[in-house]
Amino acid sequence: MKMNKPEVVETDQIAKDTRSNEKGSAIVIALLVLALISVFVAFAMSRTAAEAAAVGNETSEARTMYAAQGGLETMTRNFNKIFEQALNPSQAELDRVIDPNIIPALSRAQGGSFDFVQELDQISDSSATVLSGGPYTGLYAIRDTWRLRSTATGDDGTQIRLTRNILNNRIPIFQFGVFYEDDLELFNGPTFGFGGRVHSNRHFFIHPSANGAYFDSRVTAAGHIVTQVKRNGDPVNATTAKTWVKDASGVYKQLLPDRGSVLNGSPNVFASAPFVDPQLPPSALNPSWASQSAIFDGNLQARVNQLKLPLKVGSNNDLIEMIRRGKEAPGAIGGDLYDNAGVLAPVAAGAGAGADNLILRAERFANKTGIRVSLADSKEKLPGCATGVGTAAVTAACGVRLDGDVVGLGANPNTADAVLNNRSRGYQPLPMSDGYQATRVNGERLNTGGTREVWIKIETVATNTATNALVTSDITRDILSLGMTEQAPASMGLTPYNNAVSSTSAITNAAPQAAPTGTDSRSIIKIQRFAIPGPSIPNYTAAGVHTFNAANSYNYVRRYTAAAGDYSTGCTAVCVADDIDLGSGFEKYGHLKLANTDEAVVPFPIKMFDTREGLYYDQKSTTYYSNANFDNFKKVPREGVMSMVDIDIANLRRFLRGDFNGLFSIATPFYTAAGHTLRNTDIPDKAGWVLYVSDRRGDADFDGEIDMEDIYGAAPGNDGIMQPGEDLDMPGLYGNGVLETGGYGTETERYAVNAVYVDEAAVIDQKYYRRGVRLINGSTLPGIYDSATAANTKGLTVASENGIYVQGNYNATGIGTVPASTNSTFDQYLPFNTPTHIPASVVADAVTILSNAWNDSESFRYPWDVGSRDATTTQTRFAMLAGDTITSAAATPNQGGGDARLNGGLHNFKRFLEDWGGRRLDYAGSLINLYNSRNNNGAFKCCGTVYSPPRRNWVFDSTFLDPGRMPPGTPYFQYVQTTGFERTTD
């Protein structure tokens, strides 16, 4: 909450002298009389001087009193400003609150006549409290009390001290069941009952079907409650739409469609301030709203105050900056690059030079305490790896190149190297001290040619509490020694390829050690694999170069077979001649392994096809997808081919609990700096860890968003004409007025241009900025839940500026009772109130749920057939903070399906890519929407080719009502309550 600025009181009250001059003069008066008069005059003069002194003292005290009050009000104003911008200000920021020289015109330093002593003390520990009164009534906050004291001393020695106490409240955003920064929409669909407090910082369009929507806590909107029309202009069926809201007594009361705060008609409230919006359907004020809303006893309100996060209070109003990479000026090592009006430039210190201000630095998830993972096309694009004016890169080790030579410092491999393995592209992770050796990165299939490279940097992140400066340590080589490869299935029977028969053999050294006993079993960050589980992906291109499916139902890349006789006699001239295949030259030198004793295979990038991002229209038809473009549906649009960074949560948990302590290499920059090998205790934590991942490979202009907003248009899409719902960029409500299409051919392609055969798409990286982060093996998270002492609880937040895909059970191993017609309660999610019940959140450009049955092969084999991508019941428990697309007025062309130009609404805020067929998605958490998606910005589509919905067994996780058990990095509203002041002498 932004407080009104108190005025500094400055008063110059001039005392009035009241001297009386008494004169007596009488020549004719006797000397005795003269003597008597002289005595009287002496007495009178003495009394007048005393009265004058008293009046002067009162005036001096009043002046000093006003000066002390001015000092106190100035401190209060500065305190509010500091705490609006930082939940945990540094000592330097707190010192600015008490600077006695910033009191205008009063302090001696500014030409005044008073000395000041300003004091600021925290007089209570932080504690949880329930707020009463004001806009946050009923919410829980973390509160601490501060004492402000201002002592003013005048030039005559008069001294006054005033004291004020301030209640500083921090309200976690996940205490809301639903919070939308923009319009909140809920329409059609099955019964929806989520729970928790609901708020929109704009308007709430609510129009459920006859199944009904149920709200059991306060529902508020800073704009209007709209009940008669959908946001795209489609009418609501007034006879079937059912909405229920509990009143203050806990009794459900019905909100009828003709009882919103606005109704269909005129004069249109959305045509004038403060809600000017030509995209909203015309609506008039409901004259009976006050009496109709009163039946809910204050639990249904429109036109309430907006709730503002620090970024909204500060200079940058685009909350998507929360998930962006930071922009830091060079420090002891190096700084960052940023997009300066289309040109990459090093960040420089100072205003207007690209560097983050205090608010941005504090609010970015990239800067939260924990681990940061960054991928980019060059070394200088990694955090802290650029310096100087120009583009000179830091000369010291800074991250690792994955598609260069084996050592990863940036050089290309030497194709004439005597050790033939060294001719291949790809970084070789360092061995661990117990003999564990992870698979080498297959840089041949990551490299996209030209000047682009593939770099990664992994850092610990913390904040200096005294200065709020970021403190990072490079742990790239340490973490990569755990591996970057998904462990091969045991049935593949991988063994080293050691069939050299002479020193001239193309393979004189084995590829990394055998799977599955040990190899890659520790990998946390995965970008490649040996096999794709699931049904066969057809071979439409060169067999043996792309995918092959064996009887054990694994898709893998087969380079040679026993029948060809290549590997059994040693890979000599035949292998060398076949070394140039689709950019994968010299692949076999360092990456070949034997599978099941008769096939030589190589690892390849992790890929999947996202139908929502890739398909223009929600219907498989040559009307929209011609055979000329998609070869009878053998090809897919590159827009939906996503290169994944898989995060193995189970292995992250092993690392953070110390399983690998004492096993890391000493040949790393971290060991050199720290004097010991990496340990779990070297990872900073603050009520747990934030794992931040940013993959900007293919992001040509390095701005963290895909430059393709042209999501509508006549078949086959991408017509180049700006339409409502397409322009996503700030600064306006509907963008910056420019349709972003500059990424065609660089960051992306049009839907029907340069499509790719599905088998090639599945195993070779592409140059485009189509990147995703996926969470796997996450049923149990790192951390601990201490049911007795909240302060001991540690949670996990995974954040990314890319889209995040949550695959399978996440932070839940099962669920108890599932009622037939209502939803499970939050305490039914297992485990509950045990050490492995972890506070968790997922923060991303968009969040897509993949069920326990998901496999990538089906996404490539059946991209046009949702009925062949079956989901199974899945349990998830996490707070979700993400973006959505923009609903606009219904128009043609649209995205297909039955909800033209809608963004899917609250019930589709979590995205889907499977045929759930009514099977359950069990979810406990909090749903927070703060921005529009800039990477996963494909239009909402249902239910022909993308997905069919689950049964939404969703519930607000009421454990988030305890502000001491929030997921790490949780955004907070700041609410400062100021008391009056009193004069003190202590």
Short mmCIF file of N, CA and C in Angstrom, two decimals, residues 778-875:
data_model
loop_
_atom_site.label_atom_id
_atom_site.label_comp_id
_atom_site.label_asym_id
_atom_site.label_seq_id
_atom_site.Cartn_x
_atom_site.Cartn_y
_atom_site.Cartn_z
N GLY A 778 9.46 -35.21 -9.25
CA GLY A 778 9.27 -34.21 -8.21
C GLY A 778 8.23 -34.55 -7.17
N SER A 779 7.92 -35.82 -6.97
CA SER A 779 6.90 -36.14 -5.97
C SER A 779 7.33 -35.74 -4.57
N THR A 780 8.65 -35.76 -4.30
CA THR A 780 9.18 -35.33 -3.01
C THR A 780 10.23 -34.25 -3.27
N LEU A 781 10.09 -33.10 -2.62
CA LEU A 781 10.95 -31.96 -2.90
C LEU A 781 12.05 -31.81 -1.85
N PRO A 782 13.10 -31.07 -2.18
CA PRO A 782 14.09 -30.70 -1.16
C PRO A 782 13.44 -29.82 -0.11
N GLY A 783 13.95 -29.89 1.10
CA GLY A 783 13.45 -29.03 2.15
C GLY A 783 13.01 -29.83 3.35
N ILE A 784 12.34 -29.13 4.26
CA ILE A 784 11.83 -29.79 5.47
C ILE A 784 10.64 -28.99 5.98
N TYR A 785 9.67 -29.69 6.51
CA TYR A 785 8.51 -29.06 7.14
C TYR A 785 8.57 -29.37 8.62
N ASP A 786 8.78 -28.35 9.43
CA ASP A 786 8.83 -28.52 10.87
C ASP A 786 7.48 -28.09 11.43
N SER A 787 6.66 -29.04 11.80
CA SER A 787 5.31 -28.73 12.26
C SER A 787 5.30 -27.99 13.58
N ALA A 788 6.40 -28.07 14.34
CA ALA A 788 6.45 -27.40 15.64
C ALA A 788 6.98 -25.98 15.54
N THR A 789 8.00 -25.77 14.70
CA THR A 789 8.65 -24.46 14.62
C THR A 789 8.71 -24.02 13.17
N ALA A 790 7.90 -23.02 12.83
CA ALA A 790 7.82 -22.57 11.44
C ALA A 790 9.17 -22.08 10.93
N ALA A 791 9.97 -21.48 11.81
CA ALA A 791 11.24 -20.90 11.39
C ALA A 791 12.21 -21.95 10.86
N ASN A 792 12.01 -23.20 11.21
CA ASN A 792 12.89 -24.27 10.73
C ASN A 792 12.46 -24.84 9.39
N THR A 793 11.30 -24.43 8.90
CA THR A 793 10.78 -24.97 7.65
C THR A 793 11.54 -24.40 6.46
N LYS A 794 11.87 -25.26 5.50
CA LYS A 794 12.55 -24.85 4.27
C LYS A 794 11.78 -25.40 3.08
N GLY A 795 11.56 -24.53 2.09
CA GLY A 795 10.81 -24.93 0.91
C GLY A 795 11.61 -24.78 -0.36
N LEU A 796 10.92 -24.94 -1.49
CA LEU A 796 11.56 -24.86 -2.81
C LEU A 796 10.67 -24.08 -3.76
N THR A 797 11.29 -23.12 -4.45
CA THR A 797 10.64 -22.42 -5.55
C THR A 797 11.47 -22.62 -6.80
N VAL A 798 10.83 -23.00 -7.89
CA VAL A 798 11.48 -23.06 -9.20
C VAL A 798 10.89 -21.95 -10.04
N ALA A 799 11.76 -21.11 -10.59
CA ALA A 799 11.31 -19.94 -11.35
C ALA A 799 12.05 -19.89 -12.67
N SER A 800 11.39 -19.34 -13.69
CA SER A 800 12.00 -19.23 -15.01
C SER A 800 11.30 -18.17 -15.83
N GLU A 801 12.05 -17.50 -16.71
CA GLU A 801 11.42 -16.61 -17.68
C GLU A 801 10.92 -17.40 -18.89
N ASN A 802 11.26 -18.67 -18.97
CA ASN A 802 10.69 -19.57 -19.97
C ASN A 802 9.40 -20.18 -19.42
N GLY A 803 8.70 -20.93 -20.27
CA GLY A 803 7.58 -21.71 -19.77
C GLY A 803 8.09 -22.89 -18.96
N ILE A 804 7.38 -23.23 -17.89
CA ILE A 804 7.72 -24.40 -17.08
C ILE A 804 6.65 -25.46 -17.28
N TYR A 805 7.11 -26.69 -17.47
CA TYR A 805 6.24 -27.86 -17.62
C TYR A 805 6.45 -28.75 -16.40
N VAL A 806 5.38 -29.00 -15.66
CA VAL A 806 5.44 -29.84 -14.47
C VAL A 806 4.94 -31.22 -14.86
N GLN A 807 5.84 -32.21 -14.84
CA GLN A 807 5.49 -33.54 -15.33
C GLN A 807 5.31 -34.50 -14.16
N GLY A 808 4.12 -35.10 -14.07
CA GLY A 808 3.86 -36.11 -13.06
C GLY A 808 3.58 -35.50 -11.70
N ASN A 809 3.42 -36.37 -10.71
CA ASN A 809 3.15 -35.90 -9.35
C ASN A 809 4.24 -34.93 -8.90
N TYR A 810 3.80 -33.85 -8.26
CA TYR A 810 4.76 -32.84 -7.82
C TYR A 810 4.41 -32.42 -6.40
N ASN A 811 5.34 -32.63 -5.50
CA ASN A 811 5.17 -32.30 -4.08
C ASN A 811 3.97 -33.01 -3.48
N ALA A 812 3.65 -34.15 -4.02
CA ALA A 812 2.54 -34.96 -3.51
C ALA A 812 2.76 -36.40 -3.92
N THR A 813 2.59 -37.31 -2.98
CA THR A 813 2.76 -38.73 -3.28
C THR A 813 1.42 -39.43 -3.42
N GLY A 814 0.34 -38.73 -3.14
CA GLY A 814 -0.98 -39.33 -3.26
C GLY A 814 -2.01 -38.39 -2.67
N ILE A 815 -3.23 -38.88 -2.58
CA ILE A 815 -4.32 -38.08 -2.04
C ILE A 815 -5.27 -38.99 -1.30
N GLY A 816 -5.86 -38.47 -0.25
CA GLY A 816 -6.79 -39.26 0.54
C GLY A 816 -8.17 -39.27 -0.07
N THR A 817 -9.15 -38.78 0.65
CA THR A 817 -10.54 -38.82 0.21
C THR A 817 -10.77 -37.91 -0.99
N VAL A 818 -11.46 -38.43 -2.00
CA VAL A 818 -11.87 -37.64 -3.16
C VAL A 818 -13.38 -37.74 -3.25
N PRO A 819 -14.11 -36.72 -2.78
CA PRO A 819 -15.57 -36.78 -2.82
C PRO A 819 -16.06 -36.89 -4.26
N ALA A 820 -17.24 -37.46 -4.41
CA ALA A 820 -17.79 -37.69 -5.75
C ALA A 820 -18.19 -36.40 -6.44
N SER A 821 -18.74 -35.44 -5.69
CA SER A 821 -19.27 -34.25 -6.33
C SER A 821 -18.61 -32.95 -5.89
N THR A 822 -17.81 -33.01 -4.83
CA THR A 822 -17.09 -31.82 -4.38
C THR A 822 -15.59 -32.11 -4.42
N ASN A 823 -14.80 -31.14 -3.99
CA ASN A 823 -13.37 -31.28 -4.08
C ASN A 823 -12.75 -31.79 -2.78
N SER A 824 -11.59 -32.39 -2.91
CA SER A 824 -10.83 -32.79 -1.73
C SER A 824 -10.42 -31.56 -0.95
N THR A 825 -10.20 -31.70 0.34
CA THR A 825 -9.68 -30.61 1.16
C THR A 825 -8.17 -30.60 1.10
N PHE A 826 -7.58 -29.46 1.44
CA PHE A 826 -6.13 -29.30 1.29
C PHE A 826 -5.35 -30.29 2.15
N ASP A 827 -5.92 -30.72 3.28
CA ASP A 827 -5.19 -31.64 4.16
C ASP A 827 -5.26 -33.08 3.70
N GLN A 828 -5.95 -33.34 2.57
CA GLN A 828 -5.98 -34.69 2.01
C GLN A 828 -4.75 -34.99 1.15
N TYR A 829 -4.01 -33.95 0.79
CA TYR A 829 -2.84 -34.15 -0.05
C TYR A 829 -1.69 -34.69 0.78
N LEU A 830 -1.10 -35.78 0.30
CA LEU A 830 -0.07 -36.49 1.07
C LEU A 830 1.32 -36.23 0.48
N PRO A 831 2.33 -36.12 1.35
CA PRO A 831 2.23 -36.14 2.81
C PRO A 831 1.73 -34.81 3.34
N PHE A 832 1.12 -34.83 4.52
CA PHE A 832 0.60 -33.60 5.11
C PHE A 832 1.12 -33.49 6.54
N ASN A 833 1.66 -32.31 6.86
CA ASN A 833 2.13 -32.01 8.21
C ASN A 833 3.21 -32.98 8.66
N THR A 834 4.04 -33.39 7.70
CA THR A 834 5.19 -34.25 7.99
C THR A 834 6.43 -33.56 7.44
N PRO A 835 7.63 -34.05 7.73
CA PRO A 835 8.85 -33.38 7.27
C PRO A 835 8.95 -33.21 5.76
N THR A 836 8.26 -34.02 4.97
CA THR A 836 8.34 -33.91 3.51
C THR A 836 7.15 -33.18 2.90
N HIS A 837 6.38 -32.47 3.72
CA HIS A 837 5.31 -31.60 3.24
C HIS A 837 5.94 -30.22 3.02
N ILE A 838 6.39 -29.94 1.81
CA ILE A 838 7.28 -28.81 1.54
C ILE A 838 6.51 -27.62 0.98
N PRO A 839 6.70 -26.41 1.55
CA PRO A 839 6.15 -25.21 0.90
C PRO A 839 6.80 -25.02 -0.47
N ALA A 840 6.00 -24.94 -1.51
CA ALA A 840 6.55 -24.93 -2.87
C ALA A 840 5.80 -23.94 -3.74
N SER A 841 6.53 -23.38 -4.70
CA SER A 841 5.90 -22.56 -5.73
C SER A 841 6.61 -22.78 -7.05
N VAL A 842 5.88 -22.53 -8.13
CA VAL A 842 6.41 -22.58 -9.49
C VAL A 842 6.08 -21.24 -10.13
N VAL A 843 7.10 -20.54 -10.60
CA VAL A 843 6.96 -19.19 -11.13
C VAL A 843 7.52 -19.18 -12.54
N ALA A 844 6.72 -18.76 -13.54
CA ALA A 844 7.18 -18.90 -14.92
C ALA A 844 6.39 -18.00 -15.85
N ASP A 845 6.85 -17.96 -17.10
CA ASP A 845 6.10 -17.28 -18.15
C ASP A 845 4.73 -17.93 -18.32
N ALA A 846 4.69 -19.23 -18.22
CA ALA A 846 3.44 -20.01 -18.25
C ALA A 846 3.73 -21.34 -17.59
N VAL A 847 2.71 -21.99 -17.07
CA VAL A 847 2.86 -23.30 -16.43
C VAL A 847 1.94 -24.29 -17.12
N THR A 848 2.52 -25.39 -17.60
CA THR A 848 1.77 -26.46 -18.26
C THR A 848 1.90 -27.73 -17.43
N ILE A 849 0.79 -28.40 -17.19
CA ILE A 849 0.77 -29.64 -16.42
C ILE A 849 0.80 -30.82 -17.38
N LEU A 850 1.76 -31.69 -17.19
CA LEU A 850 1.86 -32.94 -17.93
C LEU A 850 1.60 -34.08 -16.95
N SER A 851 0.72 -34.99 -17.29
CA SER A 851 0.29 -36.01 -16.34
C SER A 851 1.37 -37.07 -16.15
N ASN A 852 1.09 -37.98 -15.24
CA ASN A 852 1.99 -39.12 -15.00
C ASN A 852 2.16 -39.99 -16.24
N ALA A 853 1.22 -39.92 -17.17
CA ALA A 853 1.29 -40.77 -18.37
C ALA A 853 2.01 -40.09 -19.53
N TRP A 854 2.41 -38.83 -19.38
CA TRP A 854 3.00 -38.11 -20.51
C TRP A 854 4.29 -38.77 -20.97
N ASN A 855 4.46 -38.84 -22.28
CA ASN A 855 5.79 -39.12 -22.83
C ASN A 855 5.98 -38.33 -24.11
N ASP A 856 7.22 -37.94 -24.37
CA ASP A 856 7.51 -37.05 -25.49
C ASP A 856 7.27 -37.70 -26.84
N SER A 857 7.40 -39.02 -26.90
CA SER A 857 7.24 -39.66 -28.20
C SER A 857 5.82 -39.48 -28.73
N GLU A 858 4.82 -39.52 -27.84
CA GLU A 858 3.45 -39.32 -28.29
C GLU A 858 3.22 -37.90 -28.80
N SER A 859 3.94 -36.92 -28.23
CA SER A 859 3.77 -35.54 -28.69
C SER A 859 4.27 -35.39 -30.12
N PHE A 860 5.25 -36.22 -30.54
CA PHE A 860 5.73 -36.19 -31.92
C PHE A 860 4.96 -37.16 -32.82
N ARG A 861 4.58 -38.30 -32.29
CA ARG A 861 3.87 -39.28 -33.11
C ARG A 861 2.42 -38.86 -33.36
N TYR A 862 1.81 -38.21 -32.38
CA TYR A 862 0.40 -37.83 -32.50
C TYR A 862 0.18 -36.33 -32.27
N PRO A 863 0.91 -35.45 -32.94
CA PRO A 863 0.75 -34.02 -32.68
C PRO A 863 -0.62 -33.48 -33.07
N TRP A 864 -1.30 -34.16 -34.00
CA TRP A 864 -2.58 -33.68 -34.50
C TRP A 864 -3.75 -34.46 -33.91
N ASP A 865 -3.49 -35.38 -33.00
CA ASP A 865 -4.53 -36.29 -32.52
C ASP A 865 -4.50 -36.34 -31.00
N VAL A 866 -5.30 -35.48 -30.36
CA VAL A 866 -5.29 -35.42 -28.90
C VAL A 866 -5.78 -36.73 -28.29
N GLY A 867 -6.63 -37.47 -29.00
CA GLY A 867 -7.16 -38.71 -28.45
C GLY A 867 -6.12 -39.78 -28.24
N SER A 868 -4.93 -39.61 -28.83
CA SER A 868 -3.85 -40.59 -28.64
C SER A 868 -2.83 -40.13 -27.61
N ARG A 869 -3.10 -39.03 -26.97
CA ARG A 869 -2.22 -38.54 -25.90
C ARG A 869 -3.01 -38.58 -24.58
N ASP A 870 -3.18 -39.78 -24.05
CA ASP A 870 -4.03 -39.97 -22.88
C ASP A 870 -3.32 -39.58 -21.59
N ALA A 871 -4.02 -38.85 -20.74
CA ALA A 871 -3.51 -38.50 -19.43
C ALA A 871 -3.98 -39.52 -18.39
N THR A 872 -3.33 -39.51 -17.24
CA THR A 872 -3.79 -40.28 -16.08
C THR A 872 -3.85 -39.35 -14.87
N THR A 873 -4.58 -39.78 -13.85
CA THR A 873 -4.75 -38.98 -12.65
C THR A 873 -3.41 -38.59 -12.06
N THR A 874 -3.28 -37.33 -11.69
CA THR A 874 -2.00 -36.77 -11.24
C THR A 874 -2.23 -35.82 -10.08
N GLN A 875 -1.33 -35.85 -9.09
CA GLN A 875 -1.42 -34.97 -7.92
C GLN A 875 -0.31 -33.92 -7.93
#
